[in-house]
Amino acid sequence: MWIHLLLITGSAVALAQVPQIAGLGLSALPLAILLGMLYGNLYPTKGNDEGAVNWCQRRALRLGIVLFGFNLSLQQVAALGWQLVLVDTLVICVVLAVGIGVGMRLLGLSRELAVLTSVGSAVCGAAAIASAEPVARAREQDVAVAVATVVLFGTLATFCYPLIYSLCGWEESVFGIYIGSTVHEVAQAVAAGQSIGADAMQSALVAKLVRVMLLAPVVVFLGSVLFRARGGERRGASAPLPGFVFGFALAVGLNSVLVLPQALQTVLQLASQGLLALGMAALGVKARWRSIRSAGARPLLLSSLLFLLLLGGGFVLNAYFYR
């Protein structure tokens, strides 16, 4: 099974380098889970395969998230000003509140699916969903549904930004902040920013990475407030918080105070991408198409609502702080 998972991961990483696919903002992460789902539904896992799949789903994924912290430094945040952190924080809070409220109360989704879909839209797509999964204790099918809908609308967003830019008349760097504060995936921020210009891409990437940095307090909030101990556990106790969240924050801190050699930074980035893709492949292998179909149109409706909220509400927020 290890060989199969590595082949799926390698294929996803290779496909993500194809210009036509990269232009859609599809990174190795969503591609890995899609390829994993294809494999898992054609060749269902057996009992002796579970060990490898579970290790990749948990250990590899969490280590990849920790290493991803070396992509961001506090100096990058300071260069774009305090408004960036405020805008990103507001975007995350509003999208989480609306998504969880509408998903559970109006659409009747399970708490786990509503939270995963909202976290993926609010923070950083598939990586955020994978980070929230251990706290939410969600099923593999919920993870797959959330990733699929977030990838769909995140990809659609990459086509919307050039049109919005042609109509609004903003400076490239300012519009890049708008992209980074509202688009779903890191790769989509790069793709959308590149379609505008170099300045837009740079500010979009930093703004997006700030949202990624805010993943740590979001997961802490989910574990301590929304997903408290249930069943036979002590009432009122907090759900256990995954240590990799704090590891991610530590990596950001180290990257801010240490000057790492370029070669080491490249190795850490490649290791992070590979481990995250490996974890996503394992998640995909355990997902089943019939379970995704049974979720119906409601998760799609929720993701479409959050997509419109990000584009419209994010535009208003950025216009208020930067125009």
Short mmCIF file of C-alpha atoms in Angstrom, two decimals:
data_model
loop_
_atom_site.label_atom_id
_atom_site.label_comp_id
_atom_site.label_asym_id
_atom_site.label_seq_id
_atom_site.Cartn_x
_atom_site.Cartn_y
_atom_site.Cartn_z
CA MET A 1 0.00 0.00 0.00
CA TRP A 2 2.91 2.33 0.68
CA ILE A 3 3.97 2.12 -2.96
CA HIS A 4 0.45 2.94 -4.14
CA LEU A 5 0.19 5.96 -1.85
CA LEU A 6 3.58 7.25 -2.98
CA LEU A 7 2.61 6.80 -6.64
CA ILE A 8 -0.64 8.70 -6.07
CA THR A 9 1.28 11.47 -4.32
CA GLY A 10 3.93 11.66 -7.03
CA SER A 11 1.28 11.80 -9.73
CA ALA A 12 -0.52 14.64 -7.96
CA VAL A 13 2.70 16.63 -7.54
CA ALA A 14 3.59 16.08 -11.19
CA LEU A 15 0.12 17.08 -12.44
CA ALA A 16 0.26 20.25 -10.35
CA GLN A 17 3.29 21.32 -12.42
CA VAL A 18 1.38 21.14 -15.71
CA PRO A 19 0.84 24.77 -16.79
CA GLN A 20 -2.80 24.27 -17.76
CA ILE A 21 -3.61 22.71 -14.39
CA ALA A 22 -1.51 25.18 -12.39
CA GLY A 23 -3.31 27.99 -14.19
CA LEU A 24 -6.56 26.80 -12.62
CA GLY A 25 -5.02 27.13 -9.16
CA LEU A 26 -5.10 23.38 -8.54
CA SER A 27 -2.26 22.38 -6.24
CA ALA A 28 -1.02 18.90 -5.39
CA LEU A 29 -3.33 18.72 -2.35
CA PRO A 30 -6.77 18.61 -4.01
CA LEU A 31 -5.32 16.57 -6.88
CA ALA A 32 -3.97 14.01 -4.40
CA ILE A 33 -7.31 13.56 -2.68
CA LEU A 34 -9.09 13.23 -6.03
CA LEU A 35 -6.62 10.64 -7.30
CA GLY A 36 -6.80 8.87 -3.94
CA MET A 37 -10.59 8.73 -4.18
CA LEU A 38 -10.34 7.29 -7.68
CA TYR A 39 -7.95 4.59 -6.49
CA GLY A 40 -9.87 3.85 -3.30
CA ASN A 41 -13.15 3.34 -5.11
CA LEU A 42 -11.60 1.12 -7.78
CA TYR A 43 -9.49 -0.87 -5.33
CA PRO A 44 -10.99 -0.68 -1.81
CA THR A 45 -8.45 -0.99 0.99
CA LYS A 46 -8.12 -4.24 2.92
CA GLY A 47 -7.37 -4.77 6.58
CA ASN A 48 -3.60 -5.05 6.16
CA ASP A 49 -3.56 -1.76 4.23
CA GLU A 50 -5.13 0.28 7.01
CA GLY A 51 -1.86 0.82 8.88
CA ALA A 52 -0.15 2.67 6.02
CA VAL A 53 -3.26 4.68 5.17
CA ASN A 54 -3.87 5.72 8.77
CA TRP A 55 -0.22 6.72 9.29
CA CYS A 56 -0.29 8.96 6.22
CA GLN A 57 -3.68 10.39 7.11
CA ARG A 58 -2.52 11.39 10.58
CA ARG A 59 1.27 11.60 10.97
CA ALA A 60 2.32 12.69 7.49
CA LEU A 61 -0.47 15.25 7.20
CA ARG A 62 0.27 16.87 10.54
CA LEU A 63 4.03 17.00 9.97
CA GLY A 64 3.38 18.61 6.60
CA ILE A 65 1.29 21.32 8.24
CA VAL A 66 4.05 22.02 10.76
CA LEU A 67 6.65 22.39 8.00
CA PHE A 68 4.30 24.64 6.05
CA GLY A 69 4.87 27.26 8.74
CA PHE A 70 8.33 27.90 7.30
CA ASN A 71 6.65 29.58 4.31
CA LEU A 72 5.69 32.63 6.39
CA SER A 73 7.50 35.15 8.57
CA LEU A 74 6.25 37.96 10.77
CA GLN A 75 8.35 40.38 8.73
CA GLN A 76 6.24 39.62 5.65
CA VAL A 77 3.12 40.45 7.63
CA ALA A 78 4.55 43.70 8.97
CA ALA A 79 5.48 44.83 5.46
CA LEU A 80 1.80 44.99 4.46
CA GLY A 81 0.61 46.66 7.66
CA TRP A 82 -1.71 45.89 10.55
CA GLN A 83 -4.76 46.28 8.31
CA LEU A 84 -3.90 42.99 6.61
CA VAL A 85 -4.18 40.98 9.83
CA LEU A 86 -7.43 42.74 10.71
CA VAL A 87 -8.97 42.13 7.28
CA ASP A 88 -7.96 38.46 7.28
CA THR A 89 -9.28 38.01 10.82
CA LEU A 90 -12.61 39.60 9.95
CA VAL A 91 -12.94 37.49 6.82
CA ILE A 92 -12.32 34.30 8.78
CA CYS A 93 -14.69 35.19 11.61
CA VAL A 94 -17.56 36.21 9.32
CA VAL A 95 -17.22 33.22 7.00
CA LEU A 96 -17.04 30.78 9.93
CA ALA A 97 -20.05 32.33 11.67
CA VAL A 98 -22.20 32.45 8.54
CA GLY A 99 -21.08 29.07 7.25
CA ILE A 100 -21.62 27.15 10.48
CA GLY A 101 -24.89 28.92 11.26
CA VAL A 102 -26.42 28.53 7.81
CA GLY A 103 -25.01 25.04 7.30
CA MET A 104 -26.43 23.63 10.53
CA ARG A 105 -29.61 25.62 11.04
CA LEU A 106 -30.91 26.35 7.55
CA LEU A 107 -29.42 23.54 5.47
CA GLY A 108 -29.51 20.86 8.15
CA LEU A 109 -25.92 19.70 7.67
CA SER A 110 -24.09 17.86 10.41
CA ARG A 111 -21.93 20.02 12.63
CA GLU A 112 -18.81 18.29 11.33
CA LEU A 113 -19.58 18.88 7.64
CA ALA A 114 -20.70 22.47 8.20
CA VAL A 115 -17.54 23.25 10.15
CA LEU A 116 -15.16 21.59 7.69
CA THR A 117 -16.74 23.34 4.70
CA SER A 118 -16.66 26.69 6.50
CA VAL A 119 -13.05 26.26 7.67
CA GLY A 120 -11.94 25.33 4.16
CA SER A 121 -13.56 28.46 2.72
CA ALA A 122 -12.48 30.77 5.55
CA VAL A 123 -8.83 29.79 6.00
CA CYS A 124 -6.87 27.78 3.45
CA GLY A 125 -8.87 25.15 1.63
CA ALA A 126 -7.88 21.50 1.84
CA ALA A 127 -5.07 22.05 4.37
CA ALA A 128 -7.47 23.78 6.78
CA ILE A 129 -10.01 20.99 6.40
CA ALA A 130 -7.34 18.41 7.16
CA SER A 131 -6.23 20.41 10.22
CA ALA A 132 -9.77 20.66 11.60
CA GLU A 133 -10.60 17.01 10.97
CA PRO A 134 -8.89 15.58 14.10
CA VAL A 135 -10.67 18.10 16.34
CA ALA A 136 -14.05 17.65 14.65
CA ARG A 137 -13.58 13.86 14.54
CA ALA A 138 -15.26 13.91 11.17
CA ARG A 139 -15.79 10.99 8.82
CA GLU A 140 -13.59 10.57 5.76
CA GLN A 141 -16.70 11.18 3.64
CA ASP A 142 -17.30 14.56 5.28
CA VAL A 143 -13.69 15.52 4.59
CA ALA A 144 -13.99 14.47 0.94
CA VAL A 145 -17.24 16.40 0.44
CA ALA A 146 -15.81 19.53 2.05
CA VAL A 147 -12.62 19.38 -0.02
CA ALA A 148 -14.54 18.80 -3.27
CA THR A 149 -16.85 21.79 -2.81
CA VAL A 150 -14.10 24.12 -1.63
CA VAL A 151 -11.86 23.17 -4.57
CA LEU A 152 -14.71 23.73 -7.01
CA PHE A 153 -15.50 27.27 -5.88
CA GLY A 154 -11.88 28.17 -5.24
CA THR A 155 -11.09 27.27 -8.83
CA LEU A 156 -14.09 29.29 -10.03
CA ALA A 157 -12.80 32.27 -8.05
CA THR A 158 -9.52 32.33 -9.96
CA PHE A 159 -11.50 33.19 -13.11
CA CYS A 160 -13.50 35.90 -11.35
CA TYR A 161 -10.61 38.03 -10.04
CA PRO A 162 -9.30 39.25 -13.44
CA LEU A 163 -12.81 40.38 -14.34
CA ILE A 164 -13.26 42.19 -11.03
CA TYR A 165 -9.83 43.82 -11.43
CA SER A 166 -10.74 45.15 -14.86
CA LEU A 167 -13.81 46.84 -13.38
CA CYS A 168 -12.55 48.23 -10.06
CA GLY A 169 -9.42 50.16 -11.08
CA TRP A 170 -7.41 49.27 -7.95
CA GLU A 171 -3.63 49.22 -7.73
CA GLU A 172 -2.08 45.80 -8.31
CA SER A 173 -0.69 45.43 -4.77
CA VAL A 174 -4.00 46.38 -3.16
CA PHE A 175 -5.96 44.04 -5.39
CA GLY A 176 -3.49 41.29 -4.51
CA ILE A 177 -4.39 41.71 -0.84
CA TYR A 178 -8.04 41.33 -1.80
CA ILE A 179 -7.20 38.09 -3.62
CA GLY A 180 -5.16 36.68 -0.74
CA SER A 181 -7.77 37.57 1.87
CA THR A 182 -10.62 35.89 -0.02
CA VAL A 183 -9.38 33.06 -2.25
CA HIS A 184 -9.50 29.50 -0.90
CA GLU A 185 -6.12 27.83 -1.61
CA VAL A 186 -2.53 29.11 -1.56
CA ALA A 187 -2.01 27.86 -5.12
CA GLN A 188 -5.15 29.68 -6.21
CA ALA A 189 -3.82 32.92 -4.70
CA VAL A 190 -0.65 32.52 -6.78
CA ALA A 191 -2.60 31.69 -9.94
CA ALA A 192 -5.05 34.58 -9.54
CA GLY A 193 -2.27 37.01 -8.62
CA GLN A 194 -0.18 36.01 -11.64
CA SER A 195 -3.13 36.78 -13.92
CA ILE A 196 -2.99 40.39 -12.66
CA GLY A 197 0.74 41.06 -12.32
CA ALA A 198 3.88 40.50 -10.25
CA ASP A 199 2.93 42.98 -7.51
CA ALA A 200 -0.51 41.44 -7.19
CA MET A 201 0.92 37.94 -6.92
CA GLN A 202 3.38 38.92 -4.17
CA SER A 203 0.81 40.69 -1.99
CA ALA A 204 -1.77 37.96 -2.67
CA LEU A 205 0.64 35.29 -1.47
CA VAL A 206 1.53 37.14 1.74
CA ALA A 207 -2.12 37.96 2.50
CA LYS A 208 -3.01 34.31 1.93
CA LEU A 209 -0.20 33.06 4.16
CA VAL A 210 -1.42 35.33 6.95
CA ARG A 211 -4.76 33.54 6.74
CA VAL A 212 -2.86 30.26 6.93
CA MET A 213 -1.09 31.54 10.07
CA LEU A 214 -4.48 32.22 11.62
CA LEU A 215 -5.29 28.53 11.22
CA ALA A 216 -3.73 27.85 14.63
CA PRO A 217 -6.16 29.99 16.70
CA VAL A 218 -9.07 28.76 14.56
CA VAL A 219 -8.32 25.11 15.39
CA VAL A 220 -7.85 26.00 19.06
CA PHE A 221 -11.26 27.70 19.02
CA LEU A 222 -12.91 24.70 17.39
CA GLY A 223 -11.42 22.30 19.90
CA SER A 224 -12.18 24.34 23.00
CA VAL A 225 -15.60 25.76 22.08
CA LEU A 226 -17.43 23.97 19.26
CA PHE A 227 -16.23 20.41 19.83
CA ARG A 228 -16.16 19.87 23.55
CA ALA A 229 -16.06 16.38 25.01
CA ARG A 230 -19.13 14.34 24.25
CA GLY A 231 -20.71 11.10 25.29
CA GLY A 232 -19.09 9.41 28.25
CA GLU A 233 -16.32 11.95 28.58
CA ARG A 234 -16.31 14.50 31.37
CA ARG A 235 -18.95 17.09 30.58
CA GLY A 236 -17.57 20.52 29.83
CA ALA A 237 -14.07 19.27 29.08
CA SER A 238 -12.40 20.58 25.97
CA ALA A 239 -11.67 18.34 23.02
CA PRO A 240 -7.96 17.53 22.80
CA LEU A 241 -6.09 20.09 20.73
CA PRO A 242 -3.65 18.66 18.18
CA GLY A 243 -0.04 19.52 18.89
CA PHE A 244 0.75 20.12 15.23
CA VAL A 245 -1.14 23.42 15.40
CA PHE A 246 1.35 24.74 17.93
CA GLY A 247 4.16 23.24 15.87
CA PHE A 248 2.97 25.28 12.91
CA ALA A 249 3.00 28.47 15.00
CA LEU A 250 6.49 27.61 16.26
CA ALA A 251 7.71 27.14 12.69
CA VAL A 252 6.41 30.61 11.76
CA GLY A 253 8.23 32.05 14.78
CA LEU A 254 11.51 30.31 13.94
CA ASN A 255 11.26 31.45 10.33
CA SER A 256 10.88 35.01 11.61
CA VAL A 257 14.02 35.05 13.77
CA LEU A 258 16.36 32.72 11.87
CA VAL A 259 17.94 33.28 8.47
CA LEU A 260 17.61 29.88 6.85
CA PRO A 261 19.78 29.02 3.82
CA GLN A 262 17.85 29.07 0.55
CA ALA A 263 18.60 25.40 -0.03
CA LEU A 264 17.10 24.47 3.35
CA GLN A 265 14.00 26.59 2.69
CA THR A 266 13.49 24.79 -0.59
CA VAL A 267 13.85 21.40 1.09
CA LEU A 268 11.33 22.34 3.79
CA GLN A 269 8.83 23.60 1.22
CA LEU A 270 9.14 20.45 -0.88
CA ALA A 271 8.88 18.23 2.21
CA SER A 272 5.78 20.10 3.35
CA GLN A 273 4.12 19.79 -0.04
CA GLY A 274 4.98 16.10 -0.32
CA LEU A 275 3.76 15.20 3.18
CA LEU A 276 0.55 17.17 2.79
CA ALA A 277 -0.15 15.53 -0.56
CA LEU A 278 0.60 12.10 0.94
CA GLY A 279 -1.90 12.75 3.73
CA MET A 280 -4.51 13.95 1.25
CA ALA A 281 -4.01 10.84 -0.86
CA ALA A 282 -4.70 8.70 2.22
CA LEU A 283 -7.85 10.68 2.98
CA GLY A 284 -9.02 10.15 -0.58
CA VAL A 285 -8.35 6.42 -0.51
CA LYS A 286 -10.74 6.00 2.43
CA ALA A 287 -13.55 8.12 0.90
CA ARG A 288 -16.38 6.52 -1.07
CA TRP A 289 -18.30 8.07 -3.99
CA ARG A 290 -21.66 6.77 -2.75
CA SER A 291 -21.22 8.58 0.55
CA ILE A 292 -20.37 11.81 -1.25
CA ARG A 293 -23.42 11.49 -3.51
CA SER A 294 -25.63 10.83 -0.50
CA ALA A 295 -24.69 14.26 0.91
CA GLY A 296 -26.81 15.83 -1.84
CA ALA A 297 -26.82 19.45 -2.97
CA ARG A 298 -26.78 21.08 0.48
CA PRO A 299 -22.96 21.18 0.91
CA LEU A 300 -22.74 22.65 -2.59
CA LEU A 301 -25.25 25.34 -1.63
CA LEU A 302 -23.26 26.21 1.47
CA SER A 303 -19.99 26.49 -0.45
CA SER A 304 -21.63 28.66 -3.11
CA LEU A 305 -22.96 31.01 -0.44
CA LEU A 306 -19.54 31.30 1.19
CA PHE A 307 -17.95 31.84 -2.23
CA LEU A 308 -20.24 34.83 -2.86
CA LEU A 309 -19.65 36.10 0.67
CA LEU A 310 -15.88 35.97 0.19
CA LEU A 311 -15.96 37.81 -3.13
CA GLY A 312 -18.56 40.42 -2.16
CA GLY A 313 -17.88 40.92 1.54
CA GLY A 314 -14.13 40.72 1.05
CA PHE A 315 -14.29 43.38 -1.63
CA VAL A 316 -16.16 45.73 0.69
CA LEU A 317 -13.72 45.12 3.55
CA ASN A 318 -10.65 45.71 1.42
CA ALA A 319 -12.20 48.83 -0.13
CA TYR A 320 -12.84 50.21 3.35
CA PHE A 321 -9.30 49.64 4.67
CA TYR A 322 -7.18 50.16 1.55
CA ARG A 323 -9.06 52.61 -0.68
#
